[in-house]
Short mmCIF file of N, CA and C in Angstrom, two decimals:
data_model
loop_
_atom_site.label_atom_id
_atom_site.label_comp_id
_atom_site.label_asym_id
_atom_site.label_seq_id
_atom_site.Cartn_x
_atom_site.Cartn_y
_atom_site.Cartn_z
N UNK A 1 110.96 76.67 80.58
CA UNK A 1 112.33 76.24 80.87
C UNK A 1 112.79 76.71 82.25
N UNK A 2 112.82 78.08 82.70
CA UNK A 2 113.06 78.78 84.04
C UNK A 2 111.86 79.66 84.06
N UNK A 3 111.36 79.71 85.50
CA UNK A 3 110.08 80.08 86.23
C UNK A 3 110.89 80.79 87.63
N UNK A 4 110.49 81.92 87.57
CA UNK A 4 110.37 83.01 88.92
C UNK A 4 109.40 82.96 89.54
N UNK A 5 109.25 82.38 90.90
CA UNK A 5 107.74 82.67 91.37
C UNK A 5 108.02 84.26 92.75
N UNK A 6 107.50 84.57 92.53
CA UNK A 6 107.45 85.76 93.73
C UNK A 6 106.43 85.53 94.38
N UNK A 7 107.01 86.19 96.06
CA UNK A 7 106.20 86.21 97.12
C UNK A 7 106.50 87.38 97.93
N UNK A 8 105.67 87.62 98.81
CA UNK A 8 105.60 88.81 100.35
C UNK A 8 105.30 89.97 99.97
N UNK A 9 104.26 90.20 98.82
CA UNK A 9 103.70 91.47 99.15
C UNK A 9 102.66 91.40 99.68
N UNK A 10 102.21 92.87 99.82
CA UNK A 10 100.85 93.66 100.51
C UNK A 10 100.76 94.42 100.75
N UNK A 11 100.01 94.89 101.61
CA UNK A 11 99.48 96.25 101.99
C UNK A 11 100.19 96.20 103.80
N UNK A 12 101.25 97.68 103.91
CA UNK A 12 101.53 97.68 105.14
C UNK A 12 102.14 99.34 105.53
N UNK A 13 101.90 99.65 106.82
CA UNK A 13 101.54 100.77 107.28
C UNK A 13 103.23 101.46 107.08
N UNK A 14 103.13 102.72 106.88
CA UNK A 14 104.72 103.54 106.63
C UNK A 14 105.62 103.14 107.84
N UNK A 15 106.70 103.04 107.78
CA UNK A 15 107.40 103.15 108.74
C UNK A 15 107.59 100.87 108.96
N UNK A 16 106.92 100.45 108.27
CA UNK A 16 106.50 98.69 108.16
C UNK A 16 107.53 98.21 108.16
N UNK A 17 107.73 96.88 107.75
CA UNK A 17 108.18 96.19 106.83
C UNK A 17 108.04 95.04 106.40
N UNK A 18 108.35 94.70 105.24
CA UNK A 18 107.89 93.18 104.23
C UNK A 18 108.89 92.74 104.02
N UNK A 19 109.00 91.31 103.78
CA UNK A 19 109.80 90.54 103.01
C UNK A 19 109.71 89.75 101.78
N UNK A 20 110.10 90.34 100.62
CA UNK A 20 110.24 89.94 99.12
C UNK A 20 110.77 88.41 99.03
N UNK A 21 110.67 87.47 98.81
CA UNK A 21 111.26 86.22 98.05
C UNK A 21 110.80 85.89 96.76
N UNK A 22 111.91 85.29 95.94
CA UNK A 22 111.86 84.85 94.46
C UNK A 22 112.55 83.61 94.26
N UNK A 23 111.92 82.51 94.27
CA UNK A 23 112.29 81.69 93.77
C UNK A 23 112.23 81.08 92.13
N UNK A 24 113.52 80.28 91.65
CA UNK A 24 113.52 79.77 90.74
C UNK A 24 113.97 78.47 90.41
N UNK A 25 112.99 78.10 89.40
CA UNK A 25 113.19 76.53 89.12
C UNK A 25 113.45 76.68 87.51
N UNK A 26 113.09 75.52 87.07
CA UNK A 26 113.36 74.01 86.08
C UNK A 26 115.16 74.16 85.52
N UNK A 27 115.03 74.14 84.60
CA UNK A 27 116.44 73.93 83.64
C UNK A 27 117.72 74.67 83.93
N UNK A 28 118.24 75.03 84.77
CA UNK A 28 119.36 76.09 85.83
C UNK A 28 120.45 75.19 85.60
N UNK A 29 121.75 75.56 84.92
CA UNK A 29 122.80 75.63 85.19
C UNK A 29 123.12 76.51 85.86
N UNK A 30 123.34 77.49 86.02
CA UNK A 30 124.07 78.90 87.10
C UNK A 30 123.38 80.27 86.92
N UNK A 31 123.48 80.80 88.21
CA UNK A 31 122.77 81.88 87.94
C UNK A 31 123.19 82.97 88.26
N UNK A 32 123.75 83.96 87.17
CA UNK A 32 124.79 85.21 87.36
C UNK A 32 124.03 86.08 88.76
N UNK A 33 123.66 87.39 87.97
CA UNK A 33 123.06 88.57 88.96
C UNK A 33 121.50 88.21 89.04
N UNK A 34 121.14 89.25 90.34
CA UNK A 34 120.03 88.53 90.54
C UNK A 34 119.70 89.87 90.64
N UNK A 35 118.12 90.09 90.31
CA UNK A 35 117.67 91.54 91.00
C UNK A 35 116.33 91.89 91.48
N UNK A 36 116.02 92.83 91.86
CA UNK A 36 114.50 93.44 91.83
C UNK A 36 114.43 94.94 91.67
N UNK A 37 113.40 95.07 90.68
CA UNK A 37 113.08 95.98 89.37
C UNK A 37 111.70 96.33 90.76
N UNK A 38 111.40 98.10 90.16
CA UNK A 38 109.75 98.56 90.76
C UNK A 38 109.30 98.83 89.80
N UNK A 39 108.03 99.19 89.72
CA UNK A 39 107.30 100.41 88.74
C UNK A 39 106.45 100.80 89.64
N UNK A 40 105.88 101.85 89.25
CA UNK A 40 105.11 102.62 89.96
C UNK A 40 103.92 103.02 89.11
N UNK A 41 102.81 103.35 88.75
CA UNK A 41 101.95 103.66 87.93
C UNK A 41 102.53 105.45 87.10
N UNK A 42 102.27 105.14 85.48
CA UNK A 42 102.73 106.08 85.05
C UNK A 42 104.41 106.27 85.73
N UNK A 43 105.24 105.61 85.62
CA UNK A 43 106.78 106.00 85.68
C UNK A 43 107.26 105.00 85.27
N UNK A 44 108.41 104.73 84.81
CA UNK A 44 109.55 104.19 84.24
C UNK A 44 109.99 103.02 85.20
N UNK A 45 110.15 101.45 84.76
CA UNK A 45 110.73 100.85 85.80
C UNK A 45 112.06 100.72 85.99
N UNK A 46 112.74 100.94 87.59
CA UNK A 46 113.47 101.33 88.19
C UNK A 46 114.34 99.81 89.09
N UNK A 47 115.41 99.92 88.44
CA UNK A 47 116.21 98.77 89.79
C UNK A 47 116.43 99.51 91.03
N UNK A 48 115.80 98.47 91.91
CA UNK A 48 115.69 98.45 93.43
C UNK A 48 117.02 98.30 93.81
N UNK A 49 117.77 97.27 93.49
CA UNK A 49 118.94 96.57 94.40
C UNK A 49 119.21 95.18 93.15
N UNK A 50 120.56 94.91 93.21
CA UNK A 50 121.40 94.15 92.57
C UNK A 50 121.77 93.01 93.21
N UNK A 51 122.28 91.97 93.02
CA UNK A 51 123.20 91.16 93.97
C UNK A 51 124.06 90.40 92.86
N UNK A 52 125.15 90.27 92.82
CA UNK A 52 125.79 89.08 92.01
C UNK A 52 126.03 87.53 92.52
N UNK A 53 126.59 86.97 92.07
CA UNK A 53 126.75 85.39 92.12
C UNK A 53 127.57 85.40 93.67
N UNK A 54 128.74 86.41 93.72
CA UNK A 54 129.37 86.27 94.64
C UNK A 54 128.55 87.20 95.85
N UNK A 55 127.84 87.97 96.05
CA UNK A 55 127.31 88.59 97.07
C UNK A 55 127.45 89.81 96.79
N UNK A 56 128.05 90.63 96.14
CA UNK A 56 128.43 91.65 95.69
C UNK A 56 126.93 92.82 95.73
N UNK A 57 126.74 93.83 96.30
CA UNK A 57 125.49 94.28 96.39
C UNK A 57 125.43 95.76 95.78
N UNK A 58 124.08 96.13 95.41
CA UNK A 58 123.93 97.43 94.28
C UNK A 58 122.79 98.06 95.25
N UNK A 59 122.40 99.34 95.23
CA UNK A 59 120.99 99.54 95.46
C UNK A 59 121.06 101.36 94.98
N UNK A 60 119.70 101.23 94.80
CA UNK A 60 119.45 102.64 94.37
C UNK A 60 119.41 103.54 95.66
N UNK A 61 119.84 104.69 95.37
CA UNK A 61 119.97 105.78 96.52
C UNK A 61 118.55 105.85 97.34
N UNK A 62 117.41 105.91 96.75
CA UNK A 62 116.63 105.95 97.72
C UNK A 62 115.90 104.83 98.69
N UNK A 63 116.52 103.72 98.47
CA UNK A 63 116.61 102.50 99.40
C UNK A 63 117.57 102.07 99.99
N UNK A 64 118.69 102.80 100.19
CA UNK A 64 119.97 102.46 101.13
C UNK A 64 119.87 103.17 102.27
N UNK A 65 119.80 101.51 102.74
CA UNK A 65 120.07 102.22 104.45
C UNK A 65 118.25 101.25 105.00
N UNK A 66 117.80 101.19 104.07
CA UNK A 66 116.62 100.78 104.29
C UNK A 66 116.14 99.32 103.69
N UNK A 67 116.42 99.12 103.11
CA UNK A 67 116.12 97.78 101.91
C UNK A 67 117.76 96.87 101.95
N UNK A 68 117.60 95.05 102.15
CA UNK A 68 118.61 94.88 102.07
C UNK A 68 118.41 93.25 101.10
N UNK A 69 119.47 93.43 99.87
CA UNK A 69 119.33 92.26 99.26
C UNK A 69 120.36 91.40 99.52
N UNK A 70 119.43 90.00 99.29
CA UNK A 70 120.47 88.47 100.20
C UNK A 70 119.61 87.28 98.91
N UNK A 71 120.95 86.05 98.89
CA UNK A 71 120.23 85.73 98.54
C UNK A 71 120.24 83.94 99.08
N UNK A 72 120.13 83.06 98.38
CA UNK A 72 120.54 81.56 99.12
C UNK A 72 120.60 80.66 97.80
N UNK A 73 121.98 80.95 97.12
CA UNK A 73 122.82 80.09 95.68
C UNK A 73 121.93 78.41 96.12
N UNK A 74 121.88 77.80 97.12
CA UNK A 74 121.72 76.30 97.08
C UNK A 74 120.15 76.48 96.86
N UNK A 75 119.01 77.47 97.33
CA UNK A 75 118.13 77.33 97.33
C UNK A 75 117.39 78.06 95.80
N UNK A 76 118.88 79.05 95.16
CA UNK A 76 117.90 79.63 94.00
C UNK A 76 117.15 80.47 93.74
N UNK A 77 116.65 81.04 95.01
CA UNK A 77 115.81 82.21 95.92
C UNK A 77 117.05 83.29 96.33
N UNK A 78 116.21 84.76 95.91
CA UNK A 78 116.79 85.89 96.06
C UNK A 78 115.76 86.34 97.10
N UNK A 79 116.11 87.27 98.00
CA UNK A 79 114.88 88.14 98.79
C UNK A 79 115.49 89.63 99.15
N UNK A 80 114.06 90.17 99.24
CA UNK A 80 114.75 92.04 99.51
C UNK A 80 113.60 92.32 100.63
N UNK A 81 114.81 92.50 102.08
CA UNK A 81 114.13 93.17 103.11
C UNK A 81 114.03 94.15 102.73
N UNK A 82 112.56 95.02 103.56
CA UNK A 82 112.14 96.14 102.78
C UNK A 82 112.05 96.39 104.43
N UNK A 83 112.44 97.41 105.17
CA UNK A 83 112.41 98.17 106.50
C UNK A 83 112.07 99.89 106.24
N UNK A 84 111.25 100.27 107.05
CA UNK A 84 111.13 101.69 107.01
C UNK A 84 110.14 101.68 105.94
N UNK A 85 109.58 101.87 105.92
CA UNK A 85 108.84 101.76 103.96
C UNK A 85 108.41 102.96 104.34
N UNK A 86 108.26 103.56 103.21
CA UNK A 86 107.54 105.04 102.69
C UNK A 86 106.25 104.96 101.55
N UNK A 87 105.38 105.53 101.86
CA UNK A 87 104.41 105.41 100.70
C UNK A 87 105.22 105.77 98.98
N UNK A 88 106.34 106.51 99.15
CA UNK A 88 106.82 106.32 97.80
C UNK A 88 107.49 105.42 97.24
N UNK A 89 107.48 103.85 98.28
CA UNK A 89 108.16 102.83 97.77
C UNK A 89 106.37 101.99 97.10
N UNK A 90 105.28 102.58 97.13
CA UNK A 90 104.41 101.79 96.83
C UNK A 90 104.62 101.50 95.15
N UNK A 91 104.22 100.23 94.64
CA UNK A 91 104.66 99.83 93.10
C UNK A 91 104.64 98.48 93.69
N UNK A 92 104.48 98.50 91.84
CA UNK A 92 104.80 96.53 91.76
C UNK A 92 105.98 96.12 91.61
N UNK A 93 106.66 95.01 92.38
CA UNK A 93 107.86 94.53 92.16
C UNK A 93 108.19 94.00 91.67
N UNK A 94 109.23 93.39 90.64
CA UNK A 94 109.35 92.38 89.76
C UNK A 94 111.23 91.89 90.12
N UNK A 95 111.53 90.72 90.12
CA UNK A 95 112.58 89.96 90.59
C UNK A 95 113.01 89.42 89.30
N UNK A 96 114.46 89.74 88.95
CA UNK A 96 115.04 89.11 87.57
C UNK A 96 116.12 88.49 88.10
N UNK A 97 116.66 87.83 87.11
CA UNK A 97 117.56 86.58 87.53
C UNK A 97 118.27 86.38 85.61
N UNK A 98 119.73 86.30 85.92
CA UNK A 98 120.37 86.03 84.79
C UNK A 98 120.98 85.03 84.72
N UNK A 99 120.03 83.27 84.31
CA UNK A 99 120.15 82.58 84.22
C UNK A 99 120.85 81.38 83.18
N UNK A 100 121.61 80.83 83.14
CA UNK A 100 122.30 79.97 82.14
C UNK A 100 121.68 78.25 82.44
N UNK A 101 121.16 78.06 80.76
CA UNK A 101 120.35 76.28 81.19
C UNK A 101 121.44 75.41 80.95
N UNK A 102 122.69 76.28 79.86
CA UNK A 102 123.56 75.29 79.91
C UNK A 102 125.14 75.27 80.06
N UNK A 103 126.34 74.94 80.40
CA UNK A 103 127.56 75.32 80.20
C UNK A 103 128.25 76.27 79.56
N UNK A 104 127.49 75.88 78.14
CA UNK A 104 128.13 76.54 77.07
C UNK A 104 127.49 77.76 76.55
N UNK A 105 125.42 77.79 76.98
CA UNK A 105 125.09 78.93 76.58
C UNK A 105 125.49 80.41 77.43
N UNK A 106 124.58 81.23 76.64
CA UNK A 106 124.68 82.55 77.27
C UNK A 106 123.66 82.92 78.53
N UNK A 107 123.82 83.61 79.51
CA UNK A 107 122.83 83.56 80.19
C UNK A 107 121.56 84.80 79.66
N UNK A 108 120.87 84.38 80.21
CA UNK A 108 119.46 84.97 79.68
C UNK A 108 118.72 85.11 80.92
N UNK A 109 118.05 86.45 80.91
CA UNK A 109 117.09 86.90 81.64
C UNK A 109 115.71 86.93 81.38
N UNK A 110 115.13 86.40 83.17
CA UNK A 110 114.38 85.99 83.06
C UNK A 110 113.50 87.00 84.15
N UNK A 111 111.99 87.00 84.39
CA UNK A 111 111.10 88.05 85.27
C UNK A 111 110.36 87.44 86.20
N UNK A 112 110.03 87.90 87.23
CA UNK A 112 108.87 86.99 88.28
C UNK A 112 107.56 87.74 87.96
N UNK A 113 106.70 87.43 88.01
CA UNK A 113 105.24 87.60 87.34
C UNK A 113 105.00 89.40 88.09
N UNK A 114 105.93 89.61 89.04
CA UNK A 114 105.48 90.83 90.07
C UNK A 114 104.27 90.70 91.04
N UNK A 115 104.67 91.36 92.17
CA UNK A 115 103.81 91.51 93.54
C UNK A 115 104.07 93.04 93.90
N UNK A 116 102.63 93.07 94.24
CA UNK A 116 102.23 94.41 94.66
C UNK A 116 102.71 95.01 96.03
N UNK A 117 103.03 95.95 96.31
CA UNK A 117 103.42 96.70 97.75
C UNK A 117 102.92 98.01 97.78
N UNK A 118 102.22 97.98 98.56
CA UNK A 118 101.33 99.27 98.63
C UNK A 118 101.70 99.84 100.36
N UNK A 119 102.15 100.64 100.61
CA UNK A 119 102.49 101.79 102.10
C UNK A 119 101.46 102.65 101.75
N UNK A 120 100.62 102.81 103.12
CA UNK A 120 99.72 103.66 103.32
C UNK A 120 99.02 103.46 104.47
N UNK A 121 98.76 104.44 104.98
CA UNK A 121 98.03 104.77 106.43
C UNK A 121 96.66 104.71 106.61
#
């Protein structure tokens, strides 16, 4: 019904930076908050940064100032500049989206398959 595809990871040197995009398709009436989630091997997954419908922005303390989320309502696509990177931002990323297929339903969340980001020298 709704599909996240994620893009822009890899492997890039400390101090780098990448650019995250998430797009989404099929059955979309509106789409509340948008986000991107990390994990890290062995730890708990962690929200990166928030955005709401209106632009409204969230981020966790250790990516402010460094990481910036945007997104483009006509295109459906969320993205998170990632500047400065630190090997402790290495983890897989995952992009959620709280999507409604219809007027009347509730919105429901949905995941992008995740992309890898690995900082290291």
């Amino acid at each position: 019904q709704v599909q996240l595809v994620e893009s822009g990871g890899g492997l890039v040197q400390p101090g780098g930076s990448l650019r995250l995009s998430c797009a989404a398709s099929g059955s979309i009436f509106s789409i509340n908050d948008m986000g991107w989630y990390r994990q890290a091997p062995g730890k708990q997954r962690e929200l990166v940064a928030a955005i709401t419908s209106g632009g409204s922005t969230n981020y966790a303390d250790s990516v402010k100032g460094r990481f910036t989320i945007s997104r483009d309502n006509a295109k459906n696509t969320v993205y998170l500049q990632m500047n400065s990177l630190k090997p402790e931002d290495t983890a897989v990323y995952y992009c959620n989206a709280a999507v409604k297929t219809t007027d009347w339903g509730l919105p429901y969340d949905y995941w992008g398959q995740g992309t890898q980001v690995t900082v290291s020298s």
